Coordinates of C-alpha atoms and ligand atoms in Angstrom, one line a residue:
X1337 CA 0.0 0.0 0.0
X1338 CA 1.1 3.5 -0.7
X1339 CA 2.3 5.8 2.1
X1340 CA 0.4 8.8 0.9
X1341 CA -3.0 7.0 1.0
X1342 CA -4.4 3.9 2.7
X1343 CA -5.9 2.7 -0.6
X1344 CA -4.7 -0.3 -2.6
X1345 CA -4.6 1.8 -5.8
X1346 CA -2.8 4.7 -4.1
X1347 CA 0.6 4.3 -5.8
X1348 CA 0.2 7.2 -8.2
X1349 CA -1.5 9.5 -5.7
X1350 CA 0.3 12.4 -3.9
X1351 CA -2.4 13.1 -1.2
X1352 CA -5.0 11.0 0.5
X1353 CA -8.6 11.0 -0.7
X1354 CA -10.7 13.6 1.0
X1355 CA -12.5 11.9 3.9
X1356 CA -15.9 12.8 2.6
X1357 CA -15.1 11.7 -1.0
X1358 CA -13.9 8.4 0.4
X1359 CA -17.3 7.9 2.0
X1360 CA -19.2 9.3 -1.0
X1361 CA -17.5 6.9 -3.4
X1362 CA -17.5 3.8 -1.2
X1363 CA -20.1 1.1 -1.8
X1364 CA -19.2 -1.4 1.0
X1365 CA -22.2 -0.4 3.1
X1366 CA -24.4 -2.0 0.5
X1367 CA -22.3 -4.2 -1.8
X1368 CA -21.2 -6.4 1.2
X1369 CA -24.4 -8.2 0.2
X1370 CA -22.4 -9.7 -2.7
X1371 CA -19.7 -11.2 -0.4
X1372 CA -20.8 -14.8 -1.0
X1373 CA -20.7 -14.4 -4.8
X1374 CA -17.5 -12.4 -4.6
X1375 CA -15.8 -15.3 -2.8
X1376 CA -17.3 -17.8 -5.2
X1377 CA -16.0 -15.9 -8.2
X1378 CA -12.5 -15.5 -6.6
X1379 CA -12.2 -19.2 -5.8
X1380 CA -13.0 -20.1 -9.4
X1381 CA -10.6 -17.5 -10.7
X1382 CA -7.8 -18.8 -8.5
X1383 CA -8.5 -22.4 -9.6
X1384 CA -8.4 -21.3 -13.2
X1385 CA -5.1 -19.4 -12.7
X1386 CA -3.6 -22.5 -11.2
X1387 CA -4.9 -24.6 -14.1
X1388 CA -3.1 -22.4 -16.7
X1389 CA 0.1 -22.2 -14.6
X1390 CA -0.2 -18.5 -13.5
X1391 CA -0.5 -19.6 -9.8
X1392 CA 1.2 -22.7 -8.2
X1393 CA -1.1 -25.3 -6.7
X1394 CA 0.2 -24.2 -3.2
X1395 CA -0.7 -20.6 -3.9
X1396 CA -4.1 -21.7 -5.1
X1397 CA -4.8 -23.7 -2.1
X1398 CA -3.7 -21.0 0.3
X1399 CA -6.0 -18.5 -1.5
X1400 CA -9.0 -20.9 -1.5
X1401 CA -8.6 -21.9 2.2
X1402 CA -8.2 -18.2 3.1
X1403 CA -11.3 -17.3 1.2
X1404 CA -13.3 -20.1 2.8
X1405 CA -12.2 -18.9 6.2
X1406 CA -13.3 -15.4 5.3
X1407 CA -16.7 -16.7 4.2
X1408 CA -17.0 -18.2 7.7
X1409 CA -16.1 -14.9 9.4
X1410 CA -18.7 -13.1 7.3
X1411 CA -21.4 -15.7 8.1
X1412 CA -20.6 -15.5 11.8
X1413 CA -20.8 -11.7 11.7
X1414 CA -17.1 -11.5 12.7
X1415 CA -15.9 -9.7 9.6
X1416 CA -14.8 -6.1 10.1
X1417 CA -16.1 -4.2 7.1
X1418 CA -14.0 -1.1 6.4
X1419 CA -15.3 2.0 4.5
X1420 CA -11.8 3.2 3.7
X1421 CA -11.3 -0.1 1.8
X1422 CA -14.2 1.1 -0.4
X1423 CA -16.1 -2.0 -1.6
X1424 CA -16.7 -5.7 -0.9
X1425 CA -14.0 -6.7 -3.3
X1426 CA -11.1 -4.8 -1.7
X1427 CA -12.4 -5.6 1.8
X1428 CA -12.2 -9.3 1.1
X1429 CA -8.9 -9.1 -0.8
X1430 CA -7.3 -7.1 2.1
X1431 CA -8.4 -9.6 4.6
X1432 CA -7.0 -12.4 2.5
X1433 CA -3.6 -10.7 2.4
X1434 CA -3.8 -10.2 6.2
X1435 CA -4.4 -13.9 6.6
X1436 CA -2.1 -15.5 4.0
X1437 CA 0.4 -12.7 3.3
X1438 CA 1.9 -11.9 -0.1
X1439 CA 0.1 -14.8 -1.9
X1440 CA -3.2 -13.0 -1.2
X1441 CA -2.0 -10.2 -3.5
X1442 CA -1.7 -12.6 -6.4
X1443 CA -5.4 -13.3 -6.5
X1444 CA -6.1 -10.2 -8.5
X1445 CA -3.8 -11.3 -11.4
X1446 CA -5.6 -11.1 -14.7
X1447 CA -8.8 -9.5 -13.5
X1448 CA -10.1 -6.1 -12.5
X1449 CA -12.9 -5.0 -10.1
X1450 CA -14.8 -4.2 -13.3
X1451 CA -15.2 -7.8 -14.5
X1452 CA -15.3 -8.9 -10.8
X1453 CA -18.3 -6.8 -9.9
X1454 CA -20.2 -7.6 -13.1
X1455 CA -19.6 -11.3 -12.4
X1456 CA -20.7 -10.9 -8.8
X1457 CA -24.0 -9.2 -9.7
X1458 CA -24.8 -11.9 -12.3
X1459 CA -24.1 -14.7 -9.8
X1460 CA -26.3 -12.9 -7.3
X1461 CA -29.1 -12.3 -9.8
X1462 CA -29.0 -16.0 -10.8
X1463 CA -29.3 -17.1 -7.2
X1464 CA -32.2 -14.7 -6.5
X1465 CA -34.0 -15.5 -9.7
X1466 CA -34.0 -19.2 -8.6
X1467 CA -35.5 -18.3 -5.2
X1468 CA -38.1 -16.0 -6.8
X1469 CA -39.0 -18.8 -9.2
X1470 CA -39.8 -21.2 -6.3
X1471 CA -42.3 -18.6 -4.8
X1472 CA -43.8 -17.9 -8.3
X1473 CA -44.4 -21.6 -8.9
X1474 CA -45.9 -22.0 -5.4
X1475 CA -48.3 -19.1 -6.1
X1476 CA -49.3 -20.5 -9.5
X1477 CA -50.0 -23.9 -8.0
X1478 CA -52.1 -22.3 -5.3
X1479 CA -54.1 -20.4 -7.9
X1480 CA -54.6 -23.5 -10.1
X1481 CA -55.9 -25.5 -7.1
X1482 CA -58.2 -22.7 -6.0
X1483 CA -59.6 -22.4 -9.5
X1484 CA -60.2 -26.1 -9.8
X1485 CA -62.0 -26.1 -6.5
X1486 CA -64.2 -23.2 -7.5
X1487 CA -64.9 -24.2 -11.1
X1488 CA -68.6 -24.2 -10.4
X1489 CA -68.8 -21.1 -8.2
X1490 CA -70.7 -18.3 -10.0
X1491 CA -69.8 -14.6 -9.7
X1492 CA -70.5 -11.6 -11.7
X1493 CA -68.0 -10.8 -14.4
X1494 CA -67.3 -7.1 -14.9
X1495 CA -66.4 -4.7 -17.6
X1496 CA -66.1 -1.0 -16.6
X1497 CA -66.6 -2.5 -13.1
X1498 CA -70.3 -2.8 -14.0
X1499 CA -71.9 -6.3 -13.9
X1500 CA -71.5 -7.7 -17.4
X1501 CA -72.0 -11.5 -17.6
X1502 CA -71.8 -14.3 -15.1
X1503 CA -68.5 -16.1 -14.9
X1504 CA -67.1 -18.7 -12.6
X1505 CA -64.8 -17.8 -9.8
X1506 CA -62.4 -20.5 -11.0
X1507 CA -62.3 -18.8 -14.4
X1508 CA -61.4 -15.5 -12.8
X1509 CA -58.6 -17.0 -10.8
X1510 CA -57.3 -18.7 -13.9
X1511 CA -57.1 -15.3 -15.6
X1512 CA -54.7 -14.3 -12.8
X1513 CA -52.8 -17.5 -13.3
X1514 CA -52.3 -16.7 -17.0
X1515 CA -50.7 -13.4 -16.2
X1516 CA -48.3 -15.1 -13.9
X1517 CA -47.5 -17.8 -16.5
X1518 CA -46.3 -15.1 -18.8
X1519 CA -44.3 -13.4 -16.0
X1520 CA -42.7 -16.8 -15.3
X1521 CA -41.6 -17.1 -19.0
X1522 CA -40.2 -13.6 -18.8
X1523 CA -38.2 -14.5 -15.6
X1524 CA -36.7 -17.6 -17.2
X1525 CA -35.9 -15.7 -20.4
X1526 CA -34.1 -13.1 -18.3
X1527 CA -32.2 -15.8 -16.5
X1528 CA -30.7 -16.9 -19.8
X1529 CA -29.1 -13.5 -20.4
X1530 CA -28.0 -13.2 -16.8
X1531 CA -26.1 -16.4 -16.9
X1532 CA -23.3 -15.3 -19.1
X1533 CA -19.8 -14.7 -17.6
X1534 CA -18.0 -11.3 -17.7
X1535 CA -14.9 -12.6 -15.8
X1536 CA -11.8 -12.4 -18.0
X1537 CA -12.8 -9.1 -19.5
X1538 CA -10.6 -7.6 -16.8
X1539 CA -10.7 -3.8 -16.8
X1540 CA -12.1 -3.5 -20.3
X1541 CA -9.8 -5.0 -22.9
X1542 CA -9.0 -8.5 -21.6
X1543 CA -5.8 -9.6 -20.1
X1544 CA -2.3 -10.6 -21.1
X1545 CA -2.3 -13.7 -19.0
X1546 CA -3.1 -17.0 -20.6
X1547 CA -6.5 -17.3 -18.9
X1548 CA -9.0 -20.0 -19.9
X1549 CA -12.5 -18.4 -19.6
X1550 CA -14.2 -21.7 -20.4
X1551 CA -12.8 -23.2 -17.2
X1552 CA -14.0 -20.3 -15.0
X1553 CA -17.4 -20.3 -16.7
X1554 CA -17.8 -24.0 -16.1
X1555 CA -16.7 -23.8 -12.5
X1556 CA -19.2 -21.0 -11.8
X1557 CA -22.1 -22.7 -13.7
X1558 CA -22.3 -20.0 -16.4
X1559 CA -23.6 -21.0 -19.8
X1560 CA -20.7 -19.3 -21.5
X1561 CA -18.1 -16.5 -21.3
X1562 CA -19.3 -13.1 -22.5
X1563 CA -18.2 -12.5 -26.1
X1564 CA -16.9 -9.0 -25.9
X1565 CA -14.8 -7.6 -23.0
X1566 CA -16.0 -4.0 -23.4
X1567 CA -19.6 -5.0 -23.4
X1568 CA -19.1 -7.5 -20.5
X1569 CA -17.9 -4.9 -18.0
X1570 CA -20.2 -2.2 -18.9
X1571 CA -23.8 -3.2 -19.7
X1572 CA -26.3 -3.7 -17.0
X1573 CA -29.2 -4.5 -19.4
X1574 CA -29.7 -7.8 -17.6
X1575 CA -30.6 -5.8 -14.4
X1576 CA -32.9 -3.7 -16.4
X1577 CA -34.5 -6.8 -17.8
X1578 CA -35.0 -8.2 -14.3
X1579 CA -36.6 -5.0 -13.0
X1580 CA -38.8 -4.8 -16.1
X1581 CA -39.9 -8.4 -15.4
X1582 CA -40.5 -7.3 -11.8
X1583 CA -42.5 -4.2 -12.8
X1584 CA -44.8 -6.2 -15.0
X1585 CA -45.2 -8.8 -12.3
X1586 CA -46.0 -6.2 -9.7
X1587 CA -48.4 -4.5 -12.1
X1588 CA -50.2 -7.9 -12.3
X1589 CA -50.1 -8.4 -8.5
X1590 CA -51.4 -4.9 -8.0
X1591 CA -54.4 -5.7 -10.2
X1592 CA -55.1 -8.8 -8.2
X1593 CA -54.6 -6.8 -5.0
X1594 CA -57.1 -4.2 -6.1
X1595 CA -59.7 -6.9 -6.7
X1596 CA -59.0 -8.6 -3.4
X1597 CA -59.4 -5.2 -1.6
X1598 CA -62.7 -4.6 -3.4
X1599 CA -64.0 -8.1 -2.8
X1600 CA -63.3 -8.0 1.0
X1601 CA -65.3 -4.8 1.3
X1602 CA -68.8 -5.0 2.8
X1603 CA -70.1 -3.5 -0.5
X1604 CA -68.9 -6.4 -2.6
X1605 CA -68.7 -9.1 0.2
X1606 CA -67.3 -11.7 -2.3
X1607 CA -64.6 -13.2 -0.2
X1608 CA -63.1 -13.5 3.3
X1609 CA -59.4 -13.2 3.9
X1610 CA -58.3 -15.1 7.1
X1611 CA -57.4 -12.8 10.0
X1612 CA -53.8 -13.6 9.7
X1613 CA -53.5 -11.6 6.5
X1614 CA -55.3 -8.6 7.9
X1615 CA -55.0 -6.0 10.7
X1616 CA -57.4 -3.9 12.7
X1617 CA -57.9 -0.2 13.3
X1618 CA -56.7 1.5 16.5
X1619 CA -59.8 3.6 16.5
X1620 CA -62.6 1.8 14.7
X1621 CA -63.2 -1.5 16.4
X1622 CA -65.3 -3.0 13.6
X1623 CA -62.5 -2.8 11.0
X1624 CA -60.6 -5.6 9.4
X1625 CA -58.2 -4.2 6.8
X1626 CA -56.8 -6.2 3.9
X1627 CA -53.3 -4.9 4.5
X1628 CA -51.4 -7.5 2.6
X1629 CA -53.0 -6.8 -0.8
X1630 CA -52.9 -3.1 -0.1
X1631 CA -49.2 -3.2 0.6
X1632 CA -48.4 -5.3 -2.4
X1633 CA -50.4 -2.7 -4.5
X1634 CA -48.4 0.0 -2.9
X1635 CA -45.0 -1.7 -3.4
X1636 CA -45.5 -1.7 -7.2
X1637 CA -44.5 2.0 -7.2
X1638 CA -41.0 1.4 -5.8
X1639 CA -40.3 -1.4 -8.3
X1640 CA -41.4 0.9 -11.2
X1641 CA -39.0 3.5 -9.7
X1642 CA -36.1 1.0 -9.7
X1643 CA -36.7 0.2 -13.4
X1644 CA -36.7 3.9 -14.2
X1645 CA -33.6 4.4 -12.1
X1646 CA -31.7 1.6 -13.9
X1647 CA -32.8 2.7 -17.4
X1648 CA -31.6 6.2 -16.6
X1649 CA -28.4 5.0 -15.0
X1650 CA -27.5 3.2 -18.2
X1651 CA -28.6 5.9 -20.6
X1652 CA -25.8 7.5 -22.7
X1653 CA -23.0 5.8 -20.8
X1654 CA -20.0 5.6 -23.1
X1655 CA -18.1 2.3 -23.2
X1656 CA -16.8 0.7 -21.1
X1657 CA -17.1 0.7 -17.3
X1658 CA -18.1 3.9 -15.5
X1659 CA -18.5 4.5 -11.8
X1660 CA -22.2 5.3 -12.5
X1661 CA -22.7 1.5 -12.5
X1662 CA -22.0 1.3 -8.8
X1663 CA -25.5 2.8 -8.5
X1664 CA -27.1 -0.4 -10.0
X1665 CA -27.0 -2.3 -6.7
X1666 CA -29.4 -0.7 -4.3
X1667 CA -32.3 -0.6 -6.8
X1668 CA -31.6 -4.2 -7.8
X1669 CA -31.4 -5.4 -4.2
X1670 CA -34.6 -3.7 -3.3
X1671 CA -36.4 -5.0 -6.4
X1672 CA -35.3 -8.5 -5.6
X1673 CA -36.4 -8.3 -2.0
X1674 CA -39.8 -6.7 -2.9
X1675 CA -40.6 -9.2 -5.6
X1676 CA -39.7 -12.2 -3.4
X1677 CA -41.7 -10.9 -0.4
X1678 CA -44.7 -10.0 -2.5
X1679 CA -44.8 -13.4 -4.1
X1680 CA -44.4 -15.1 -0.7
X1681 CA -47.3 -13.1 0.7
X1682 CA -49.5 -14.0 -2.2
X1683 CA -48.5 -17.6 -2.3
X1684 CA -49.4 -17.9 1.4
X1685 CA -52.6 -15.9 1.0
X1686 CA -54.2 -17.2 -2.2
X1687 CA -55.0 -20.7 -1.1
X1688 CA -56.6 -19.3 2.1
X1689 CA -59.2 -17.2 0.3
X1690 CA -62.7 -18.1 1.4
X1691 CA -65.2 -17.3 -1.4
X1692 CA -68.7 -16.2 -0.1
X1693 CA -70.5 -18.2 -2.7
X1694 CA -74.1 -17.1 -1.9
X1695 CA -73.1 -13.5 -2.0
X1696 CA -71.3 -13.8 -5.3
X1697 CA -74.3 -15.6 -6.8
X1698 CA -76.7 -13.0 -5.6
X1699 CA -74.6 -10.2 -7.0
X1700 CA -74.5 -11.9 -10.4
X1701 CA -78.3 -12.4 -10.3
X1702 CA -79.0 -8.8 -9.4
X1703 CA -77.0 -7.2 -12.2
X1704 CA -79.1 -8.6 -15.2
X1705 CA -75.9 -10.5 -16.1
X1706 CA -77.8 -12.9 -18.4
X1707 CA -79.1 -10.1 -20.7
X1708 CA -76.7 -11.2 -23.4
X1709 CA -77.9 -14.7 -23.1
X1710 CA -81.5 -13.5 -23.7
X1711 CA -80.3 -11.6 -26.8
X1712 CA -78.4 -14.7 -28.1
X1713 CA -81.6 -16.8 -27.5
X1714 CA -83.6 -14.4 -29.7
X1715 CA -80.9 -14.5 -32.4
X1716 CA -81.0 -18.3 -32.4
X1717 CA -84.8 -17.9 -33.0
X1718 CA -84.2 -15.7 -36.0
X1719 CA -84.2 -12.2 -34.6
X1720 CA -81.4 -9.9 -35.9
X1721 CA -78.9 -9.2 -33.2
X1722 CA -79.5 -5.4 -33.2
X1723 CA -83.3 -6.0 -32.8
X1724 CA -82.6 -8.6 -30.1
X1725 CA -80.4 -6.0 -28.3
X1726 CA -83.3 -3.5 -28.3
X1727 CA -85.8 -6.1 -27.0
X1728 CA -83.6 -7.1 -24.1
X1729 CA -82.9 -3.4 -23.3
X1730 CA -86.7 -2.9 -22.9
X1731 CA -86.9 -6.1 -20.7
X1732 CA -84.1 -4.7 -18.5
X1733 CA -85.8 -1.3 -18.2
X1734 CA -88.9 -3.2 -17.0
X1735 CA -86.8 -5.2 -14.6
X1736 CA -85.3 -2.1 -13.1
X1737 CA -88.7 -0.6 -12.6
X1738 CA -90.2 -3.7 -11.1
X1739 CA -87.0 -4.8 -9.3
X1740 CA -87.0 -8.2 -11.0
X1741 CA -84.1 -10.1 -12.6
X1742 CA -84.8 -11.5 -16.1
X1743 CA -85.1 -15.0 -14.6
X1744 CA -87.7 -13.8 -12.1
X1745 CA -90.1 -12.5 -14.7
X1746 CA -93.0 -14.7 -15.8
X1747 CA -93.3 -15.9 -19.4
X1748 CA -96.2 -13.4 -19.9
X1749 CA -94.1 -10.5 -18.7
X1750 CA -91.3 -11.5 -21.1
X1751 CA -93.6 -11.9 -24.0
X1752 CA -94.6 -8.2 -23.8
X1753 CA -91.2 -7.6 -25.4
X1754 CA -91.2 -10.4 -28.0
X1755 CA -93.7 -13.1 -29.0
X1756 CA -90.8 -15.3 -29.9
X1757 CA -89.9 -15.9 -26.3
X1758 CA -91.0 -19.2 -25.0
X1759 CA -90.8 -21.5 -22.0
X1760 CA -87.4 -22.7 -22.9
X1761 CA -86.0 -19.2 -22.3
X1762 CA -85.6 -20.0 -18.6
X1763 CA -82.8 -22.5 -19.4
X1764 CA -80.7 -19.6 -20.7
X1765 CA -81.7 -17.1 -18.1
X1766 CA -80.3 -19.0 -15.2
X1767 CA -76.8 -18.2 -14.2
X1768 CA -75.8 -21.9 -14.4
X1769 CA -77.2 -22.1 -18.0
X1770 CA -75.4 -18.9 -18.9
X1771 CA -71.9 -20.1 -17.8
X1772 CA -72.4 -23.6 -19.0
X1773 CA -73.2 -22.3 -22.5
X1774 CA -69.7 -20.7 -22.9
X1775 CA -68.3 -24.1 -23.5
X1776 CA -65.1 -23.8 -25.6
X1777 CA -61.4 -23.4 -24.9
X1778 CA -61.0 -20.2 -22.9
X1779 CA -64.7 -20.0 -22.0
X1780 CA -66.1 -19.8 -18.4
X1781 CA -68.1 -23.1 -18.5
X1782 CA -67.2 -25.2 -15.4
X1783 CA -66.0 -28.2 -17.4
X1784 CA -63.8 -25.8 -19.4
X1785 CA -62.4 -24.3 -16.2
X1786 CA -61.5 -27.7 -14.9
X1787 CA -59.8 -28.7 -18.2
X1788 CA -57.9 -25.4 -18.3
X1789 CA -56.8 -25.9 -14.7
X1790 CA -55.5 -29.3 -15.7
X1791 CA -53.6 -27.9 -18.7
X1792 CA -52.1 -25.2 -16.5
X1793 CA -51.0 -27.8 -14.0
X1794 CA -49.4 -29.8 -16.8
X1795 CA -47.6 -26.8 -18.2
X1796 CA -46.2 -25.9 -14.8
X1797 CA -45.0 -29.5 -14.2
X1798 CA -43.4 -29.6 -17.6
X1799 CA -41.6 -26.3 -16.8
X1800 CA -40.4 -27.8 -13.5
X1801 CA -39.1 -31.0 -15.2
X1802 CA -37.4 -29.0 -17.9
X1803 CA -35.7 -26.5 -15.5
Ligands
LIG1963 N1 -17.7 -0.7 -6.4 C1 -17.6 -0.8 -7.8 C2 -19.0 -1.0 -8.4 O1 -19.9 -1.3 -7.8 C3 -16.7 -1.9 -8.2 C4 -16.0 -1.6 -9.5 C5 -15.1 -0.4 -9.4 N2 -14.2 -0.3 -10.4 C6 -13.4 0.7 -10.5 N3 -12.6 0.8 -11.4 N4 -13.5 1.7 -9.7 O2 -19.2 -0.8 -9.6

């Protein structure tokens, strides 16, 4: 180390870094979260250097043993993180040199913190994606089972949040599941581009040592070494891709949350959420608030913010590495934590939803939700659709005045609006008849919902087997 500064790069400097600047530029307070991946990367790097003859086997072993001991110190909370040592990489390297002496200084041969940090983040993202995927699968499974169980449960379907046509609760839940199936694909697609190895790019141009990047890539489980050293150390598009996956996922979870919040209200009264997912009010004793979905809805905002932060961080950056990129970590860490926790909350909560079937049924009945069925009935009897629409409109106006649903009117009452209406109309005016008639792939008929649940289950299992 230089006399003029306490930094490992201080050789060319004539005065120490300003104390505030040292704190301002340091990242160790947050990038220590990458310690495990940093050590993992260093162990593979040392093993590769020995393989190509840059380190002796003894030097390699000393380095690897030292790094493993440091890993233990960190796990036990005994490691002394130092801000003057700037970041996780130099903290660990300095400790290694403390422990094993001059050999510790050889670890950094043929690499730079630029390819080191890019490698660490990718290893970290890969680990976190795998944890997130477990929660996502658990949530999808919970939804598929709930949908299957509730394939016959009738509720109003909405457009413009106005009662439109009856659907089954299972069909509604499978709509959510479809959103998540696409998010799942996006996550796995993102993982492919995360799992490429920057190590060996060194500072920006590669290194003069006879490194073998295939060896390191294989040791670290990367699919391949990154093709171009300048690109490898500089781009954070994989982090942007992850936060964009996260933003779309949270957008979906916020839609589900919104519906859960509405459904638990006394005004809808469609479902009950068990008390363990809710909290009370300190002033209004009657309250039971759906905090979990509300909070997930709220957390969507911070994830969108992280996407915007990373896009803006990367914008206009010239090649290759720039210190700007140190700012990638906090948004990424928070996005990862938020996604994982929101998925966990949902995966725990969804199977516990208790539908209030009678109340859903009643809401569907009250909203003239079978009006389209009456129009379709008339069309089948030869009435043009536009005329049928008009006839049904008059029937609904009569129903509003007399406070009767279409299915509650007598045949005589219905005949006021069209002679063609006959006794068989009551089959289509029931909610059960209405949902059962939508009997095709993607339709809400209970047998279709059960078949769709089975296909979703198979698709999920195939994904598990393939992964
Ligand atoms: N702490 C830095 C980061 O997070 C590590 C790389 C620093 N490289 C450099 N040449 N200063 O990006």
